[in-house]
Amino acid sequence: MRLLLVEDDAKIAAFVRKGFLAAGFAVDHAADGEAGLHLALTEPYAAAVVDIMLPKLDGLELIRRLRRQNVRLPVIVLSAKGATEDKVRGLQTGSDDYLAKPFAFSELLARVQALIRRDSGASEPTRLTAGDISMNLITREVVRGGRPIELQPLEFALLEYLLRNAGRVVSKTMIMENVWDYHFDPGTNVVESRIYRLREKLDKDFAVKTIHTVRGVGYVLKASG
């Protein structure tokens, strides 16, 4: 899943972005309100984290403009202003949640995940399955055929994306844009190398191989051979 982070403080932005990447999200970062508004209007995101005190266009006005254009992107406000009236003003503007700085990243992550579940109909699964593969999105445990599979954060995010698209071919570009936070560079083999490592862990000692290469197109995860 891809998130939008609009934050002008470089240290906070780096901290938040690193946390979301470790949690399996791809993150686009904008350092001012105008850039954030442009991304929110032109790119698909699961949710946005928006600071209030931004250069060029403040966060509340950014949210107002999104709502005036009927953009229902779930937005959580991050702000150093933690008074009750500030929170009320932020929610009345059209934000879906409000978190005051300083904050614990675990709380921010939980709130963003809750917004995404609510936006998708409040029935976002906590477990993804395909054949004998099971992924728990809460505990971040992966099991195949009753055997635990230990994955690094990017490997977990890659498998999650493949599971969410099980049976569908996904291109290298789609993987780069949804698992990593940058666009596909044809000169890099990062997708191939990560797929190779994931296959080594997921398919080793199993007769049925799950991740298949579609030559010239991309990859597909199949529940059975």
Short mmCIF file of C-alpha atoms in Angstrom, two decimals:
data_model
loop_
_atom_site.label_atom_id
_atom_site.label_comp_id
_atom_site.label_asym_id
_atom_site.label_seq_id
_atom_site.Cartn_x
_atom_site.Cartn_y
_atom_site.Cartn_z
CA MET A 1 0.00 0.00 0.00
CA ARG A 2 1.16 3.53 -0.77
CA LEU A 3 0.94 6.42 1.68
CA LEU A 4 1.38 10.16 1.25
CA LEU A 5 3.42 12.01 3.88
CA VAL A 6 3.28 15.83 3.84
CA GLU A 7 5.80 17.10 6.39
CA ASP A 8 8.36 19.92 6.14
CA ASP A 9 10.50 18.86 9.11
CA ALA A 10 13.19 16.68 7.55
CA LYS A 11 13.95 14.72 10.74
CA ILE A 12 10.31 13.93 11.46
CA ALA A 13 9.71 13.01 7.83
CA ALA A 14 12.69 10.64 7.80
CA PHE A 15 11.56 9.04 11.08
CA VAL A 16 7.96 8.54 9.93
CA ARG A 17 8.94 7.36 6.46
CA LYS A 18 11.40 4.81 7.85
CA GLY A 19 8.74 3.46 10.20
CA PHE A 20 6.15 3.02 7.47
CA LEU A 21 8.66 1.40 5.14
CA ALA A 22 9.53 -1.11 7.87
CA ALA A 23 5.80 -1.79 8.28
CA GLY A 24 5.52 -2.69 4.60
CA PHE A 25 4.17 0.55 3.12
CA ALA A 26 5.50 2.54 0.19
CA VAL A 27 5.72 6.26 1.01
CA ASP A 28 5.72 9.40 -1.13
CA HIS A 29 6.97 12.48 0.72
CA ALA A 30 6.15 16.12 0.02
CA ALA A 31 7.91 18.89 1.94
CA ASP A 32 5.32 21.62 1.34
CA GLY A 33 1.56 21.93 1.03
CA GLU A 34 1.41 22.69 -2.69
CA ALA A 35 3.47 19.60 -3.57
CA GLY A 36 1.36 17.52 -1.20
CA LEU A 37 -1.88 18.74 -2.74
CA HIS A 38 -0.62 17.98 -6.24
CA LEU A 39 0.31 14.41 -5.27
CA ALA A 40 -2.98 13.86 -3.45
CA LEU A 41 -4.93 14.97 -6.52
CA THR A 42 -2.93 13.01 -9.08
CA GLU A 43 -1.79 9.80 -7.38
CA PRO A 44 -3.74 6.99 -5.68
CA TYR A 45 -3.00 6.59 -1.96
CA ALA A 46 -4.42 4.41 0.78
CA ALA A 47 -4.09 7.29 3.28
CA ALA A 48 -2.24 10.57 3.91
CA VAL A 49 -0.39 11.93 6.94
CA VAL A 50 -0.41 15.73 6.83
CA ASP A 51 1.33 18.29 9.05
CA ILE A 52 -0.48 21.61 9.66
CA MET A 53 2.38 24.11 9.66
CA LEU A 54 3.59 23.75 6.09
CA PRO A 55 5.25 26.19 3.67
CA LYS A 56 3.35 27.44 0.58
CA LEU A 57 0.03 25.92 1.70
CA ASP A 58 -0.88 24.94 5.27
CA GLY A 59 -2.19 21.47 6.01
CA LEU A 60 -5.74 22.49 6.89
CA GLU A 61 -6.15 24.38 3.62
CA LEU A 62 -4.72 21.39 1.78
CA ILE A 63 -7.42 19.20 3.33
CA ARG A 64 -10.15 21.79 2.58
CA ARG A 65 -9.20 21.82 -1.10
CA LEU A 66 -9.21 18.03 -1.25
CA ARG A 67 -12.69 17.87 0.25
CA ARG A 68 -14.00 20.62 -2.03
CA GLN A 69 -12.93 18.46 -4.96
CA ASN A 70 -14.64 15.44 -3.37
CA VAL A 71 -11.38 13.59 -2.77
CA ARG A 72 -12.18 11.12 0.02
CA LEU A 73 -8.59 10.19 0.75
CA PRO A 74 -8.31 9.25 4.46
CA VAL A 75 -6.19 11.93 6.18
CA ILE A 76 -4.63 12.02 9.62
CA VAL A 77 -3.29 15.37 10.81
CA LEU A 78 0.07 15.54 12.57
CA SER A 79 0.55 18.76 14.50
CA ALA A 80 2.48 20.37 17.34
CA LYS A 81 -0.84 22.03 18.26
CA GLY A 82 -2.45 19.65 20.72
CA ALA A 83 -5.13 21.81 22.34
CA THR A 84 -8.72 20.58 22.13
CA GLU A 85 -9.78 23.53 19.94
CA ASP A 86 -6.96 22.73 17.49
CA LYS A 87 -8.09 19.11 17.24
CA VAL A 88 -11.70 20.19 16.73
CA ARG A 89 -10.67 22.65 14.01
CA GLY A 90 -8.66 19.96 12.24
CA LEU A 91 -11.52 17.47 12.30
CA GLN A 92 -14.05 20.07 11.19
CA THR A 93 -11.83 20.91 8.23
CA GLY A 94 -12.29 17.40 6.91
CA SER A 95 -9.49 15.33 8.38
CA ASP A 96 -10.33 11.84 9.63
CA ASP A 97 -8.03 11.79 12.64
CA TYR A 98 -5.66 14.08 14.56
CA LEU A 99 -2.43 13.20 16.37
CA ALA A 100 -0.42 15.73 18.35
CA LYS A 101 3.37 15.86 18.39
CA PRO A 102 5.36 14.38 20.02
CA PHE A 103 3.88 10.99 19.23
CA ALA A 104 4.75 7.30 19.32
CA PHE A 105 5.14 5.85 15.85
CA SER A 106 3.28 2.71 16.94
CA GLU A 107 0.22 4.85 17.64
CA LEU A 108 0.49 6.64 14.29
CA LEU A 109 0.79 3.30 12.49
CA ALA A 110 -2.24 1.88 14.33
CA ARG A 111 -4.33 4.95 13.50
CA VAL A 112 -3.37 4.87 9.82
CA GLN A 113 -4.19 1.16 9.62
CA ALA A 114 -7.56 1.85 11.27
CA LEU A 115 -8.32 4.60 8.73
CA ILE A 116 -7.49 2.28 5.86
CA ARG A 117 -9.71 -0.48 7.29
CA ARG A 118 -12.58 1.95 7.78
CA ASP A 119 -12.20 3.39 4.29
CA SER A 120 -12.24 -0.07 2.74
CA GLY A 121 -15.47 -0.97 4.49
CA ALA A 122 -14.18 -1.86 7.94
CA SER A 123 -13.63 -5.42 6.80
CA GLU A 124 -9.97 -5.28 5.91
CA PRO A 125 -8.70 -8.80 6.58
CA THR A 126 -6.08 -9.39 9.24
CA ARG A 127 -4.90 -12.51 7.42
CA LEU A 128 -4.06 -13.20 3.78
CA THR A 129 -4.02 -16.74 2.41
CA ALA A 130 -3.29 -18.51 -0.83
CA GLY A 131 -3.13 -22.30 -0.91
CA ASP A 132 -1.05 -23.40 2.07
CA ILE A 133 0.46 -19.92 2.58
CA SER A 134 -0.92 -17.82 5.43
CA MET A 135 0.15 -14.28 6.40
CA ASN A 136 -0.98 -12.62 9.63
CA LEU A 137 -0.96 -8.86 9.03
CA ILE A 138 -1.12 -8.07 12.76
CA THR A 139 1.62 -10.33 14.12
CA ARG A 140 3.51 -10.26 10.78
CA GLU A 141 3.90 -14.04 10.88
CA VAL A 142 4.06 -16.08 7.67
CA VAL A 143 3.39 -19.81 7.60
CA ARG A 144 3.45 -22.27 4.75
CA GLY A 145 2.20 -25.80 5.26
CA GLY A 146 2.38 -25.30 9.01
CA ARG A 147 6.03 -24.20 8.81
CA PRO A 148 6.99 -20.67 9.92
CA ILE A 149 8.75 -18.61 7.24
CA GLU A 150 11.09 -15.87 8.52
CA LEU A 151 11.01 -12.81 6.25
CA GLN A 152 12.78 -9.47 6.25
CA PRO A 153 10.50 -6.36 6.15
CA LEU A 154 10.83 -5.85 2.38
CA GLU A 155 10.32 -9.55 1.73
CA PHE A 156 7.18 -9.42 3.88
CA ALA A 157 5.91 -6.37 1.95
CA LEU A 158 6.64 -8.08 -1.37
CA LEU A 159 4.80 -11.24 -0.37
CA GLU A 160 1.88 -9.20 0.96
CA TYR A 161 1.56 -7.46 -2.41
CA LEU A 162 1.72 -10.76 -4.27
CA LEU A 163 -0.88 -12.31 -1.96
CA ARG A 164 -3.23 -9.35 -2.40
CA ASN A 165 -2.90 -9.91 -6.15
CA ALA A 166 -2.82 -13.72 -6.09
CA GLY A 167 -3.62 -15.17 -9.49
CA ARG A 168 -2.95 -11.84 -11.24
CA VAL A 169 0.25 -10.99 -13.09
CA VAL A 170 2.01 -7.94 -11.63
CA SER A 171 4.74 -6.16 -13.53
CA LYS A 172 8.12 -5.07 -12.18
CA THR A 173 6.92 -1.48 -12.41
CA MET A 174 3.86 -2.25 -10.30
CA ILE A 175 6.02 -3.98 -7.70
CA MET A 176 8.50 -1.10 -7.54
CA GLU A 177 5.77 1.50 -7.16
CA ASN A 178 3.74 -0.40 -4.55
CA VAL A 179 6.39 -2.20 -2.50
CA TRP A 180 9.30 0.20 -2.80
CA ASP A 181 8.83 3.95 -2.72
CA TYR A 182 10.32 4.83 -6.09
CA HIS A 183 9.51 4.31 -9.73
CA PHE A 184 10.96 1.48 -11.75
CA ASP A 185 14.44 1.88 -13.16
CA PRO A 186 15.00 -0.61 -16.00
CA GLY A 187 18.71 -0.60 -15.15
CA THR A 188 18.24 -2.21 -11.74
CA ASN A 189 17.66 -5.85 -10.85
CA VAL A 190 16.33 -5.16 -7.34
CA VAL A 191 12.99 -6.81 -8.10
CA GLU A 192 14.60 -9.95 -9.48
CA SER A 193 16.96 -10.25 -6.51
CA ARG A 194 14.15 -9.82 -3.96
CA ILE A 195 11.93 -12.30 -5.81
CA TYR A 196 14.82 -14.77 -5.80
CA ARG A 197 15.31 -14.42 -2.03
CA LEU A 198 11.60 -14.72 -1.37
CA ARG A 199 11.37 -17.85 -3.50
CA GLU A 200 14.31 -19.37 -1.62
CA LYS A 201 12.49 -18.93 1.67
CA LEU A 202 8.93 -19.62 0.53
CA ASP A 203 9.35 -22.53 -1.88
CA LYS A 204 12.37 -24.33 -0.46
CA ASP A 205 11.59 -27.99 0.34
CA PHE A 206 8.08 -27.67 -1.15
CA ALA A 207 7.16 -29.57 -4.31
CA VAL A 208 4.69 -26.90 -5.45
CA LYS A 209 6.34 -23.62 -6.42
CA THR A 210 4.21 -20.53 -5.83
CA ILE A 211 5.93 -17.51 -7.44
CA HIS A 212 6.06 -17.83 -11.22
CA THR A 213 7.82 -15.64 -13.77
CA VAL A 214 5.75 -14.52 -16.75
CA ARG A 215 8.51 -13.77 -19.21
CA GLY A 216 8.50 -10.21 -20.48
CA VAL A 217 5.61 -9.24 -18.19
CA GLY A 218 6.27 -9.83 -14.49
CA TYR A 219 5.33 -12.30 -11.77
CA VAL A 220 2.29 -14.12 -10.47
CA LEU A 221 1.63 -15.95 -7.22
CA LYS A 222 -0.43 -19.09 -7.70
CA ALA A 223 -1.92 -21.14 -4.88
CA SER A 224 -1.11 -24.33 -6.76
CA GLY A 225 1.40 -25.26 -9.39
#
